[in-house]
XYZ file of C-alpha atoms in Angstrom:
320
model
C 103.157 -22.592 199.683
C 103.172 -25.628 197.373
C 99.528 -25.458 196.406
C 98.084 -26.459 193.081
C 95.576 -23.594 192.858
C 97.517 -20.545 194.102
C 100.938 -18.993 193.504
C 102.556 -15.817 194.820
C 104.610 -13.685 192.435
C 107.305 -11.208 193.512
C 108.170 -8.231 191.333
C 109.514 -4.699 191.459
C 106.866 -2.073 192.091
C 107.558 0.178 189.080
C 104.811 0.597 186.491
C 106.868 -1.159 183.830
C 107.762 -4.071 186.134
C 104.147 -4.517 187.191
C 102.992 -4.342 183.569
C 105.517 -6.999 182.594
C 104.500 -9.169 185.542
C 100.837 -8.974 184.611
C 101.665 -9.938 181.032
C 103.295 -13.120 182.316
C 100.487 -13.776 184.791
C 97.936 -13.432 181.986
C 99.762 -16.151 180.053
C 99.963 -18.390 183.109
C 96.286 -18.042 183.990
C 95.275 -18.544 180.348
C 97.073 -21.878 180.485
C 95.672 -22.669 183.961
C 92.231 -21.006 184.280
C 91.603 -22.154 187.850
C 94.830 -20.702 189.229
C 94.809 -17.802 191.713
C 97.808 -15.461 191.514
C 98.855 -12.950 194.169
C 101.428 -10.212 193.496
C 103.957 -9.123 196.123
C 105.500 -5.752 195.227
C 109.140 -5.274 196.255
C 111.022 -1.991 196.410
C 114.642 -2.636 195.444
C 117.871 -0.810 196.172
C 117.837 0.584 192.650
C 114.342 1.978 193.222
C 115.228 3.582 196.564
C 118.607 5.045 195.627
C 118.447 7.858 193.074
C 122.224 8.275 192.804
C 123.998 7.453 189.523
C 124.537 3.727 189.001
C 128.298 4.243 189.332
C 127.795 5.561 192.861
C 125.557 2.644 193.879
C 127.861 0.081 192.255
C 127.340 -3.259 190.600
C 124.442 -5.230 189.166
C 121.631 -6.863 191.080
C 120.304 -3.575 192.433
C 116.943 -4.233 190.752
C 116.743 -7.982 191.401
C 118.361 -9.212 194.619
C 115.551 -8.167 196.947
C 112.940 -9.629 194.603
C 114.926 -12.877 194.592
C 115.080 -12.816 198.387
C 111.291 -13.003 198.549
C 111.507 -16.366 196.742
C 114.458 -17.691 198.755
C 112.762 -16.774 202.039
C 109.480 -18.395 200.975
C 107.414 -15.218 200.746
C 106.815 -15.825 197.039
C 106.790 -18.820 194.722
C 108.256 -17.087 191.681
C 109.972 -13.829 190.797
C 109.538 -12.112 187.440
C 112.462 -10.034 186.164
C 113.675 -8.195 183.138
C 116.358 -10.731 182.247
C 118.957 -8.060 181.523
C 118.796 -6.983 185.178
C 119.874 -10.420 186.427
C 123.402 -11.049 187.632
C 125.398 -14.060 186.451
C 124.474 -15.777 189.732
C 120.789 -16.164 190.527
C 119.306 -16.298 194.010
C 120.711 -19.090 196.225
C 119.186 -22.397 195.135
C 117.245 -20.708 192.324
C 116.904 -21.326 188.611
C 115.126 -19.721 185.651
C 112.142 -22.018 185.204
C 110.401 -20.173 182.383
C 111.172 -17.679 179.613
C 108.087 -16.312 177.841
C 108.337 -15.222 174.204
C 110.842 -12.436 173.740
C 109.815 -8.884 172.898
C 111.781 -6.493 170.658
C 115.446 -6.589 171.709
C 116.503 -3.332 170.051
C 117.501 -0.007 171.574
C 115.682 3.059 170.298
C 116.393 6.790 170.245
C 113.903 9.336 171.522
C 114.437 12.841 170.171
C 116.555 14.074 167.298
C 115.274 14.231 163.736
C 115.198 11.613 161.027
C 113.951 8.067 160.799
C 116.285 5.449 162.270
C 117.997 5.710 165.623
C 121.398 6.351 164.051
C 119.952 9.025 161.786
C 118.528 10.755 164.853
C 121.868 10.632 166.667
C 123.706 11.855 163.570
C 121.265 14.770 163.307
C 122.230 16.169 166.704
C 124.455 19.231 167.011
C 127.999 18.876 168.334
C 127.927 18.748 172.117
C 124.268 17.721 172.284
C 123.217 15.903 175.456
C 122.077 12.291 175.164
C 120.471 10.708 178.206
C 121.538 7.200 179.207
C 122.880 5.590 182.367
C 123.939 2.389 180.556
C 127.699 2.006 180.127
C 127.071 -0.189 177.068
C 124.979 2.493 175.398
C 127.572 5.128 176.296
C 130.332 3.082 174.675
C 128.271 2.546 171.524
C 127.343 6.232 171.408
C 131.017 7.142 171.672
C 131.772 4.999 168.628
C 129.160 6.758 166.509
C 129.382 10.319 167.856
C 132.277 10.953 170.262
C 131.393 14.642 170.160
C 128.081 14.094 171.950
C 127.736 14.287 175.741
C 126.266 11.222 177.434
C 124.528 12.332 180.623
C 123.197 10.380 183.602
C 119.528 9.725 182.970
C 117.711 7.806 185.664
C 113.997 7.544 186.449
C 111.169 5.367 185.239
C 110.457 5.190 181.527
C 107.591 7.706 181.675
C 109.858 10.189 183.440
C 112.612 9.819 180.867
C 110.214 10.276 177.961
C 108.933 13.453 179.626
C 112.492 14.736 180.126
C 113.183 14.399 176.409
C 109.934 16.143 175.530
C 110.713 18.896 178.037
C 114.211 19.540 176.669
C 116.215 18.301 179.650
C 118.271 16.382 177.072
C 118.415 16.520 173.294
C 117.818 12.775 172.936
C 117.738 9.593 174.986
C 118.406 5.915 174.348
C 115.953 3.394 175.812
C 114.833 -0.192 175.220
C 112.147 -0.786 172.620
C 110.658 -3.549 174.783
C 109.749 -1.113 177.542
C 107.828 1.113 175.133
C 106.183 -1.936 173.574
C 105.053 -3.400 176.884
C 103.692 -0.179 178.344
C 101.637 0.137 175.199
C 100.005 3.443 176.055
C 103.251 5.416 175.833
C 103.077 7.779 172.866
C 106.740 8.051 171.953
C 108.323 8.876 168.610
C 111.313 6.514 168.522
C 113.953 5.543 165.957
C 115.294 1.991 166.032
C 118.994 1.187 166.467
C 119.702 -2.029 164.558
C 120.756 -4.830 166.949
C 123.460 -6.216 164.628
C 125.331 -2.906 164.949
C 123.992 -1.558 168.237
C 124.312 -4.838 170.143
C 121.673 -5.081 172.922
C 122.342 -6.009 176.516
C 122.278 -9.760 177.242
C 118.642 -10.672 177.864
C 117.216 -7.406 176.552
C 113.556 -7.883 175.667
C 113.383 -11.100 177.706
C 111.375 -11.718 180.864
C 112.702 -14.425 183.185
C 110.648 -16.362 185.732
C 112.864 -17.412 188.626
C 112.037 -19.906 191.378
C 113.730 -22.414 193.650
C 115.322 -25.045 191.428
C 113.627 -27.927 193.280
C 110.134 -26.644 192.476
C 109.254 -29.275 189.893
C 105.590 -28.414 190.456
C 106.217 -24.882 189.212
C 108.394 -26.091 186.358
C 105.476 -28.205 185.135
C 102.990 -25.363 185.722
C 105.083 -22.915 183.696
C 105.927 -25.284 180.835
C 103.037 -24.032 178.693
C 104.279 -20.444 179.017
C 107.909 -21.172 178.186
C 109.133 -20.221 174.697
C 111.936 -22.594 173.702
C 113.626 -20.240 171.230
C 113.672 -17.333 173.693
C 115.065 -19.602 176.420
C 117.863 -20.773 174.108
C 118.729 -17.195 173.163
C 118.852 -16.184 176.806
C 121.070 -19.160 177.678
C 123.633 -18.149 175.048
C 123.604 -14.499 176.074
C 123.900 -15.217 179.800
C 126.762 -17.647 179.171
C 128.589 -14.938 177.200
C 128.043 -12.377 179.956
C 129.007 -14.780 182.746
C 132.309 -15.629 181.047
C 133.280 -11.987 180.519
C 132.141 -10.342 183.714
C 134.296 -12.308 186.157
C 135.293 -10.033 189.024
C 134.601 -6.757 187.262
C 131.608 -5.128 185.648
C 131.771 -4.282 181.982
C 129.768 -2.572 179.206
C 128.897 -5.579 177.092
C 126.240 -6.596 174.619
C 125.143 -9.945 173.293
C 122.351 -10.906 170.921
C 121.506 -14.523 170.068
C 119.002 -15.462 167.369
C 117.497 -18.920 166.934
C 116.682 -19.993 163.384
C 115.575 -23.554 162.736
C 118.001 -25.928 164.439
C 120.729 -23.321 164.761
C 121.589 -20.243 166.800
C 123.767 -17.290 165.806
C 125.287 -14.954 168.388
C 126.852 -11.493 168.222
C 129.010 -10.358 171.136
C 130.254 -6.861 172.005
C 132.700 -5.555 174.590
C 132.877 -1.789 174.867
C 136.164 -0.047 175.533
C 137.538 3.454 175.390
C 139.707 4.915 172.659
C 138.343 2.742 169.868
C 139.122 -0.512 171.710
C 135.620 -1.977 171.468
C 135.460 -5.567 170.230
C 132.761 -7.358 168.206
C 132.734 -11.035 167.360
C 130.100 -13.511 166.136
C 129.583 -17.277 166.278
C 126.990 -19.858 165.297
C 126.136 -23.475 165.970
C 123.429 -25.917 166.976
C 120.704 -24.589 169.244
C 121.399 -27.371 171.726
C 124.886 -25.930 172.225
C 123.718 -22.389 173.021
C 125.586 -21.987 176.312
C 128.797 -23.421 174.857
C 128.514 -21.060 171.887
C 128.150 -18.093 174.244
C 131.208 -19.158 176.232
C 133.247 -19.760 173.069
C 132.264 -16.360 171.715
C 133.381 -14.709 174.947
C 136.702 -16.518 174.674
C 137.066 -15.152 171.127
C 136.501 -11.645 172.496
C 139.133 -12.212 175.181
C 141.619 -13.521 172.618
C 141.010 -10.426 170.452
C 142.211 -8.114 173.217
C 139.313 -8.371 175.622
C 141.571 -9.126 178.588
C 143.250 -5.747 178.187
C 139.905 -3.983 177.841
C 138.605 -5.737 180.959
C 141.712 -4.803 182.932
C 141.252 -1.143 182.029
C 137.568 -1.241 182.931
C 138.223 -3.073 186.193
C 140.670 -0.360 187.189
C 137.854 2.211 187.167
C 135.205 -0.199 188.581
C 132.699 0.426 185.789
C 129.158 -0.783 186.643
C 127.098 -2.859 184.215
C 123.658 -1.693 185.205
C 121.197 -1.480 182.311
C 118.209 0.835 182.372
C 114.918 -0.143 180.658
């Protein structure tokens, strides 16, 4: 499949995943006008299984089967929402390209008021807020412990319709999904990322391939955004250091500015035990900064939080 004029791309079959894949393909073909691109749609475990994430268990439910298409040679590259990726990529694989990042923030659908927090604060006691993300549930509990976080699966269109139809009073989703679908008419209030720390890789698309595919690395170089790649490296290093053998509700947001990168890390815990820390350094040290930040979180009581979370086997699956 190592041809210079044709590549095969594997992706999930959801409307959002296909939209994201086509956005990347458009950038690739703009840089290489003679290239032919074929899409292979993959139905993942997360797409087939409608149970709550806690019942399915673990991360990788939206990525492993897409990765398998690359490992088995049925596709040249796989395109993922980076926040869906596990710490370990497919066997022998690497992230060869990170296009420019979209909005990393979470947003609130429903409620009244302007910002996301204002919308959540406007809700009545006991109001139902839709989210299947353990990170978002932990953050919601910090702001409004009197609200009920309810399981809220389905594609983005479905969740928007559920809010409009009154199935829940509000929902928390990723701004990037709304931005990329483009035609979704949703009234959303932004949750500021410095307070409402996004999932590692939120707003980032990652192009994965076999690590020995230097031909693809060269092909994708014109599509890669250096700042976005550095941010993702820091965030994935943070997540990799903290996740270990258990799954946790964590957030991490890295921002490149000039020659430097600043990183905010979050580990959600129950009973007011959530931990936030920040760090900064040279952009060339992004991964080391992410690891050091995770160590700061552990030193601040993160080991105890992780032990408590591990005891209940909390999943770290993030919805769009």
